[in-house]
Short mmCIF file of N, CA and C and ligand atoms in Angstrom, two decimals:
data_model
loop_
_atom_site.label_atom_id
_atom_site.label_comp_id
_atom_site.label_asym_id
_atom_site.label_seq_id
_atom_site.Cartn_x
_atom_site.Cartn_y
_atom_site.Cartn_z
N MET D 1 -7.80 5.16 9.04
CA MET D 1 -6.25 5.39 7.68
C MET D 1 -6.86 4.96 6.42
N LYS D 2 -6.15 5.56 5.61
CA LYS D 2 -6.65 5.10 4.16
C LYS D 2 -5.79 4.15 4.04
N LYS D 3 -5.53 3.21 3.05
CA LYS D 3 -4.23 2.46 2.49
C LYS D 3 -4.91 0.88 1.83
N SER D 4 -4.18 0.68 1.18
CA SER D 4 -4.53 -0.31 0.45
C SER D 4 -3.74 -1.88 0.67
N LEU D 5 -4.21 -2.76 0.68
CA LEU D 5 -3.87 -4.23 0.83
C LEU D 5 -4.28 -5.05 0.06
N THR D 6 -3.26 -6.47 0.46
CA THR D 6 -4.04 -7.55 -0.41
C THR D 6 -4.12 -8.30 0.58
N ALA D 7 -5.28 -9.57 0.28
CA ALA D 7 -5.56 -10.44 1.06
C ALA D 7 -5.63 -11.98 0.17
N SER D 8 -5.59 -12.58 1.12
CA SER D 8 -6.09 -14.31 0.05
C SER D 8 -5.66 -15.20 1.05
N CYS D 9 -6.68 -16.32 0.90
CA CYS D 9 -7.04 -17.52 1.49
C CYS D 9 -5.44 -18.09 1.32
N LEU D 10 -5.38 -19.24 2.11
CA LEU D 10 -4.57 -20.23 2.02
C LEU D 10 -4.08 -20.79 0.54
N CYS D 11 -4.83 -21.05 -0.11
CA CYS D 11 -4.90 -21.57 -1.63
C CYS D 11 -4.74 -20.77 -2.66
N LYS D 12 -5.06 -19.63 -2.19
CA LYS D 12 -5.09 -18.19 -3.17
C LYS D 12 -6.20 -18.28 -3.91
N GLY D 13 -7.31 -19.37 -3.81
CA GLY D 13 -8.57 -19.29 -4.75
C GLY D 13 -9.33 -18.16 -4.47
N VAL D 14 -9.26 -17.47 -3.50
CA VAL D 14 -9.80 -16.30 -3.09
C VAL D 14 -8.48 -15.10 -2.81
N LYS D 15 -8.90 -13.87 -3.47
CA LYS D 15 -7.88 -12.96 -3.59
C LYS D 15 -8.57 -11.87 -3.69
N ILE D 16 -7.91 -10.90 -3.02
CA ILE D 16 -8.61 -9.65 -3.34
C ILE D 16 -7.74 -7.95 -3.08
N LYS D 17 -7.89 -7.12 -3.29
CA LYS D 17 -7.32 -6.09 -3.06
C LYS D 17 -8.35 -5.17 -2.35
N THR D 18 -7.71 -4.40 -1.18
CA THR D 18 -8.92 -3.59 -0.68
C THR D 18 -7.87 -2.02 -0.48
N ASN D 19 -8.84 -1.15 -0.73
CA ASN D 19 -8.75 0.49 -0.95
C ASN D 19 -9.31 1.15 0.36
N GLY D 20 -8.78 2.56 0.67
CA GLY D 20 -10.00 3.24 1.46
C GLY D 20 -9.82 2.77 2.75
N ARG D 21 -10.64 3.37 3.64
CA ARG D 21 -10.76 3.28 5.09
C ARG D 21 -10.99 1.74 6.10
N HIS D 22 -9.69 1.08 5.92
CA HIS D 22 -9.92 0.23 6.91
C HIS D 22 -10.28 -0.16 8.73
N ARG D 23 -11.47 -0.23 8.96
CA ARG D 23 -11.33 -0.61 10.22
C ARG D 23 -10.51 -1.27 11.16
N ASN D 24 -10.18 -0.72 12.33
CA ASN D 24 -9.28 -1.75 12.96
C ASN D 24 -9.93 -3.29 13.32
N VAL D 25 -9.04 -3.72 13.77
CA VAL D 25 -9.64 -4.98 14.20
C VAL D 25 -10.48 -5.30 15.39
N SER D 26 -11.80 -6.21 15.36
CA SER D 26 -12.31 -6.02 16.35
C SER D 26 -12.30 -8.11 16.46
N ASN D 27 -11.74 -8.19 17.75
CA ASN D 27 -12.07 -9.85 18.12
C ASN D 27 -13.30 -10.10 18.42
N CYS D 28 -14.30 -11.35 17.79
CA CYS D 28 -15.50 -11.33 17.91
C CYS D 28 -15.29 -13.16 18.69
N HIS D 29 -16.01 -13.06 19.76
CA HIS D 29 -16.18 -14.31 20.71
C HIS D 29 -17.14 -15.05 20.57
N CYS D 30 -18.14 -14.51 19.05
CA CYS D 30 -19.52 -14.98 19.54
C CYS D 30 -19.41 -16.41 18.71
N ILE D 31 -20.58 -17.27 19.42
CA ILE D 31 -20.66 -18.86 18.94
C ILE D 31 -19.84 -18.82 16.59
N GLN D 32 -21.06 -18.16 16.82
CA GLN D 32 -20.38 -18.26 14.87
C GLN D 32 -19.18 -18.10 14.86
N CYS D 33 -18.52 -17.14 15.40
CA CYS D 33 -17.39 -16.95 14.94
C CYS D 33 -16.33 -18.20 15.66
N ARG D 34 -16.69 -18.72 16.87
CA ARG D 34 -16.14 -19.69 17.32
C ARG D 34 -16.03 -21.16 16.54
N LYS D 35 -17.37 -21.36 15.87
CA LYS D 35 -17.38 -22.19 15.34
C LYS D 35 -17.07 -22.38 14.05
N THR D 36 -17.07 -20.99 13.34
CA THR D 36 -15.89 -21.18 11.96
C THR D 36 -14.68 -20.99 12.07
N HIS D 37 -14.24 -20.46 13.10
CA HIS D 37 -12.76 -20.26 12.89
C HIS D 37 -12.01 -21.24 14.11
N GLY D 38 -13.03 -21.74 14.86
CA GLY D 38 -11.98 -22.65 15.83
C GLY D 38 -11.66 -21.93 17.11
N ILE D 39 -12.05 -20.30 17.20
CA ILE D 39 -11.47 -19.55 17.96
C ILE D 39 -12.69 -18.41 18.00
N TYR D 40 -11.75 -17.42 18.59
CA TYR D 40 -12.67 -16.13 17.82
C TYR D 40 -12.45 -15.88 16.39
N GLY D 41 -13.20 -15.14 16.09
CA GLY D 41 -12.92 -14.70 14.66
C GLY D 41 -12.14 -13.27 14.82
N ALA D 42 -11.16 -12.74 13.94
CA ALA D 42 -10.52 -11.46 14.17
C ALA D 42 -10.90 -10.62 13.03
N TYR D 43 -11.69 -9.60 12.88
CA TYR D 43 -12.08 -8.79 11.54
C TYR D 43 -11.78 -7.61 11.41
N SER D 44 -11.26 -7.09 10.29
CA SER D 44 -11.50 -5.82 9.78
C SER D 44 -12.44 -5.58 9.20
N ASN D 45 -12.67 -4.44 8.29
CA ASN D 45 -13.94 -4.27 7.45
C ASN D 45 -13.68 -2.85 6.96
N VAL D 46 -14.03 -3.15 5.48
CA VAL D 46 -13.88 -2.01 4.33
C VAL D 46 -15.50 -1.89 3.94
N LYS D 47 -15.67 -0.63 3.39
CA LYS D 47 -16.76 -0.42 2.34
C LYS D 47 -17.08 -1.47 1.17
N ASP D 48 -17.85 -1.75 0.51
CA ASP D 48 -18.02 -2.75 -0.44
C ASP D 48 -17.51 -2.10 -1.89
N LYS D 49 -17.35 -1.02 -1.96
CA LYS D 49 -16.89 -0.50 -2.99
C LYS D 49 -15.21 -0.47 -3.12
N ASP D 50 -14.81 -0.64 -1.79
CA ASP D 50 -13.39 -0.34 -1.81
C ASP D 50 -12.47 -1.93 -2.06
N ILE D 51 -13.60 -3.15 -2.20
CA ILE D 51 -12.81 -4.01 -2.45
C ILE D 51 -12.75 -4.65 -3.51
N LYS D 52 -11.73 -5.01 -4.33
CA LYS D 52 -11.85 -5.62 -5.70
C LYS D 52 -11.55 -7.49 -5.46
N TYR D 53 -12.13 -7.92 -5.89
CA TYR D 53 -11.75 -9.36 -6.37
C TYR D 53 -10.86 -9.90 -7.28
N LEU D 54 -9.86 -10.32 -6.78
CA LEU D 54 -8.67 -10.54 -7.99
C LEU D 54 -8.89 -12.15 -8.19
N ASN D 55 -9.26 -12.74 -7.64
CA ASN D 55 -9.49 -14.29 -7.89
C ASN D 55 -10.72 -14.37 -6.80
N LYS D 56 -11.51 -15.12 -7.09
CA LYS D 56 -12.99 -15.84 -6.44
C LYS D 56 -13.59 -17.21 -6.97
N LYS D 57 -12.67 -17.46 -7.42
CA LYS D 57 -13.30 -18.93 -8.09
C LYS D 57 -13.47 -19.83 -6.76
N THR D 58 -12.93 -20.40 -5.94
CA THR D 58 -13.18 -20.84 -4.81
C THR D 58 -14.06 -20.43 -3.60
N LEU D 59 -14.72 -19.12 -3.38
CA LEU D 59 -15.14 -18.77 -2.90
C LEU D 59 -16.60 -19.11 -2.85
N THR D 60 -17.54 -19.23 -1.90
CA THR D 60 -18.41 -19.99 -1.31
C THR D 60 -19.12 -18.97 -0.01
N TRP D 61 -20.45 -18.79 -0.25
CA TRP D 61 -21.30 -18.17 0.53
C TRP D 61 -22.40 -19.37 1.35
N PHE D 62 -21.95 -18.87 2.88
CA PHE D 62 -22.89 -19.51 3.66
C PHE D 62 -23.75 -18.55 4.37
N LYS D 63 -24.95 -18.89 4.23
CA LYS D 63 -26.03 -18.33 5.36
C LYS D 63 -25.80 -18.46 6.47
N SER D 64 -25.08 -17.74 7.19
CA SER D 64 -25.02 -18.17 8.76
C SER D 64 -25.87 -17.87 9.79
N SER D 65 -26.75 -16.87 9.16
CA SER D 65 -27.98 -16.24 9.89
C SER D 65 -28.97 -15.81 9.12
N LYS D 66 -30.35 -14.94 9.86
CA LYS D 66 -30.77 -14.81 8.68
C LYS D 66 -30.80 -13.13 8.65
N ASN D 67 -29.77 -12.71 8.93
CA ASN D 67 -29.13 -11.51 8.59
C ASN D 67 -27.72 -11.10 8.20
N ALA D 68 -27.18 -12.37 8.37
CA ALA D 68 -26.04 -12.32 7.55
C ALA D 68 -25.52 -13.46 7.24
N LYS D 69 -24.32 -13.27 6.07
CA LYS D 69 -23.72 -14.42 5.17
C LYS D 69 -22.52 -14.69 5.99
N ARG D 70 -21.67 -15.67 5.65
CA ARG D 70 -19.60 -15.58 5.78
C ARG D 70 -19.36 -16.42 4.26
N GLY D 71 -18.56 -15.57 4.02
CA GLY D 71 -17.70 -16.46 2.66
C GLY D 71 -16.50 -17.52 3.21
N PHE D 72 -16.18 -18.08 2.48
CA PHE D 72 -15.28 -19.42 3.08
C PHE D 72 -14.65 -19.83 1.44
N CYS D 73 -13.62 -20.27 1.21
CA CYS D 73 -12.83 -21.22 0.02
C CYS D 73 -13.27 -22.39 0.47
N ASN D 74 -14.05 -22.78 -0.62
CA ASN D 74 -14.56 -24.44 -0.61
C ASN D 74 -13.37 -25.33 -1.34
N LYS D 75 -12.29 -24.58 -1.30
CA LYS D 75 -10.88 -26.04 -1.32
C LYS D 75 -9.97 -25.86 -0.05
N CYS D 76 -9.20 -24.57 0.59
CA CYS D 76 -8.66 -24.53 1.00
C CYS D 76 -9.34 -24.79 2.84
N GLY D 77 -10.91 -24.44 2.51
CA GLY D 77 -11.24 -23.96 4.19
C GLY D 77 -11.68 -22.87 4.69
N ALA D 78 -10.50 -21.76 4.24
CA ALA D 78 -10.33 -20.60 5.19
C ALA D 78 -11.68 -19.84 5.12
N SER D 79 -11.85 -19.43 6.51
CA SER D 79 -12.96 -18.75 6.66
C SER D 79 -12.45 -16.89 6.45
N ILE D 80 -13.22 -16.54 5.56
CA ILE D 80 -12.44 -14.95 4.92
C ILE D 80 -13.55 -14.05 5.25
N PHE D 81 -14.97 -14.10 5.11
CA PHE D 81 -15.79 -12.71 4.76
C PHE D 81 -16.89 -13.06 5.90
N PHE D 82 -17.51 -11.85 6.37
CA PHE D 82 -18.58 -11.61 7.02
C PHE D 82 -19.33 -10.43 6.73
N LYS D 83 -20.38 -10.51 6.43
CA LYS D 83 -21.35 -9.85 5.65
C LYS D 83 -22.81 -9.69 6.00
N PHE D 84 -22.96 -8.35 6.63
CA PHE D 84 -24.50 -8.13 7.22
C PHE D 84 -25.26 -8.01 6.04
N LYS D 85 -26.59 -8.66 5.83
CA LYS D 85 -27.56 -8.39 4.83
C LYS D 85 -27.48 -6.49 5.11
N ASN D 86 -28.18 -6.21 3.53
CA ASN D 86 -28.42 -4.44 3.65
C ASN D 86 -27.46 -3.41 4.38
N THR D 87 -26.28 -4.12 4.32
CA THR D 87 -25.32 -2.95 4.50
C THR D 87 -24.20 -2.84 3.38
N ASP D 88 -23.24 -1.66 3.34
CA ASP D 88 -22.76 -1.26 2.37
C ASP D 88 -20.95 -1.62 2.88
N ASN D 89 -20.95 -2.31 3.69
CA ASN D 89 -19.55 -2.72 4.12
C ASN D 89 -19.50 -4.47 4.26
N ILE D 90 -18.00 -5.00 4.28
CA ILE D 90 -18.14 -6.47 4.20
C ILE D 90 -16.82 -6.16 5.98
N SER D 91 -16.98 -7.20 6.43
CA SER D 91 -15.65 -7.62 7.52
C SER D 91 -14.48 -8.74 6.57
N ILE D 92 -13.64 -8.79 6.89
CA ILE D 92 -12.67 -9.18 6.34
C ILE D 92 -11.91 -10.30 7.40
N ALA D 93 -11.35 -11.36 7.61
CA ALA D 93 -10.85 -11.74 8.69
C ALA D 93 -9.32 -11.29 8.32
N ALA D 94 -8.82 -10.81 9.23
CA ALA D 94 -7.70 -9.85 9.69
C ALA D 94 -6.38 -10.57 9.00
N GLY D 95 -6.64 -12.35 9.83
CA GLY D 95 -5.48 -12.87 9.28
C GLY D 95 -5.12 -13.21 7.99
N MET D 96 -6.12 -12.99 6.58
CA MET D 96 -5.63 -13.18 5.45
C MET D 96 -5.20 -11.89 4.70
N PHE D 97 -5.09 -10.91 5.52
CA PHE D 97 -3.99 -9.77 4.83
C PHE D 97 -2.73 -9.96 4.51
N ASP D 98 -2.12 -9.44 3.72
CA ASP D 98 -0.30 -9.56 3.94
C ASP D 98 0.05 -8.34 4.39
N LYS D 99 0.71 -8.84 4.86
CA LYS D 99 1.85 -7.80 5.86
C LYS D 99 2.49 -7.12 5.41
N PRO D 100 3.08 -6.00 5.69
CA PRO D 100 2.24 -5.48 7.02
C PRO D 100 1.34 -4.54 6.37
N THR D 101 0.42 -4.90 7.62
CA THR D 101 -1.25 -4.33 7.67
C THR D 101 -1.28 -2.89 8.03
N LYS D 102 -0.82 -2.90 9.41
CA LYS D 102 -0.83 -1.40 10.10
C LYS D 102 -1.94 -1.25 10.87
N LEU D 103 -2.54 -2.44 10.80
CA LEU D 103 -3.68 -2.79 11.44
C LEU D 103 -3.77 -2.80 12.89
N LYS D 104 -4.39 -2.34 13.79
CA LYS D 104 -4.25 -2.92 15.15
C LYS D 104 -5.78 -3.56 15.73
N THR D 105 -5.45 -3.82 16.89
CA THR D 105 -6.58 -4.71 17.48
C THR D 105 -7.18 -3.69 18.44
N MET D 106 -8.76 -3.58 18.21
CA MET D 106 -9.10 -2.61 18.96
C MET D 106 -10.24 -2.96 19.93
N ARG D 107 -10.25 -4.11 20.15
CA ARG D 107 -11.70 -4.38 20.83
C ARG D 107 -12.29 -5.95 20.94
N ASN D 108 -12.92 -6.46 21.89
CA ASN D 108 -13.47 -7.76 22.05
C ASN D 108 -14.73 -7.55 21.87
N ILE D 109 -15.72 -8.30 21.51
CA ILE D 109 -17.14 -7.92 21.34
C ILE D 109 -17.96 -9.53 21.33
N PHE D 110 -18.86 -9.47 22.08
CA PHE D 110 -19.57 -10.80 22.36
C PHE D 110 -18.85 -11.57 23.20
N ILE D 111 -18.11 -11.16 24.15
CA ILE D 111 -17.34 -11.94 24.83
C ILE D 111 -17.96 -12.75 25.98
N GLY D 112 -19.39 -12.42 26.27
CA GLY D 112 -20.27 -13.23 26.57
C GLY D 112 -20.25 -15.28 26.46
N SER D 113 -20.12 -14.94 24.91
CA SER D 113 -20.27 -16.07 24.00
C SER D 113 -18.68 -16.94 24.11
N LYS D 114 -17.49 -16.69 24.78
CA LYS D 114 -16.63 -16.76 24.27
C LYS D 114 -16.23 -18.70 24.84
N SER D 115 -15.49 -19.48 24.62
CA SER D 115 -15.21 -20.25 25.32
C SER D 115 -14.06 -20.14 26.23
N ASP D 116 -14.15 -21.16 27.03
CA ASP D 116 -13.73 -21.29 28.28
C ASP D 116 -11.76 -21.74 28.61
N PHE D 117 -11.38 -22.09 27.34
CA PHE D 117 -9.84 -22.65 27.02
C PHE D 117 -9.03 -21.76 27.06
N TYR D 118 -9.87 -20.41 26.96
CA TYR D 118 -8.37 -19.28 26.65
C TYR D 118 -9.04 -17.77 27.76
N LYS D 119 -8.10 -17.15 28.36
CA LYS D 119 -8.47 -15.78 28.68
C LYS D 119 -8.43 -14.68 27.92
N ILE D 120 -9.34 -13.39 28.04
CA ILE D 120 -8.83 -12.48 26.93
C ILE D 120 -7.81 -11.46 27.91
N THR D 121 -6.35 -11.09 27.75
CA THR D 121 -5.63 -10.79 28.80
C THR D 121 -5.02 -9.45 28.36
N ASP D 122 -5.84 -8.98 27.12
CA ASP D 122 -5.46 -7.26 26.62
C ASP D 122 -6.36 -6.46 27.32
N ARG D 123 -6.30 -5.35 26.99
CA ARG D 123 -6.79 -4.26 28.33
C ARG D 123 -7.50 -3.61 27.07
N LEU D 124 -8.15 -4.10 25.99
CA LEU D 124 -8.92 -3.64 25.33
C LEU D 124 -10.54 -3.66 25.24
N PRO D 125 -11.13 -2.75 25.13
CA PRO D 125 -12.74 -2.58 25.07
C PRO D 125 -13.44 -3.46 24.90
N LYS D 126 -14.05 -4.06 25.52
CA LYS D 126 -15.34 -5.58 25.92
C LYS D 126 -16.49 -5.27 25.47
N PHE D 127 -17.34 -5.76 25.07
CA PHE D 127 -18.72 -5.38 24.47
C PHE D 127 -18.75 -6.72 24.75
N ASN D 128 -20.41 -6.85 25.23
CA ASN D 128 -21.38 -8.17 25.26
C ASN D 128 -22.11 -8.43 23.94
N LYS D 129 -21.79 -7.42 22.96
CA LYS D 129 -22.76 -7.34 21.81
C LYS D 129 -22.09 -6.26 20.73
N TYR D 130 -22.80 -6.16 20.11
CA TYR D 130 -22.04 -5.18 18.88
C TYR D 130 -22.44 -4.05 18.59
N PRO D 131 -20.79 -3.18 19.15
CA PRO D 131 -20.95 -1.92 19.24
C PRO D 131 -20.99 -1.26 17.68
N LYS D 132 -21.72 -0.02 18.37
CA LYS D 132 -21.82 1.05 16.93
C LYS D 132 -20.35 1.42 16.32
N ASN D 133 -20.26 1.33 15.07
CA ASN D 133 -19.04 1.76 14.56
C ASN D 133 -18.20 3.15 14.83
ZN1 ZN V 201 -8.32 -21.08 -0.59
#
């Protein structure tokens, strides 16, 4: 569904406006999301061309693997972005969006890496890797 949303980190040092098609939310249970979010990461995704930075004063990128980087706020510590190398899209932590988002959670991914202190209780599709969009 096409829409326009605003999103920011806790201190608003990173603030964006998004347009166009927003992928519904993937809950990612991989170890990297766990270590940066403290639990699974819940991400939407938009095309690079559909994101406009209103503020990125405190945005810092961390090369989290040889194929990807993660964007976070160096002031409030929010984990905001996930970006695969050589792609034309960017994942945005869904909690950053101002409500109403009209987004829905659609799946759980990398469930084999999830921690053991919670259960996946929804009935959404589960994958042990990154499914094709
Ligand atoms: Zn911040």
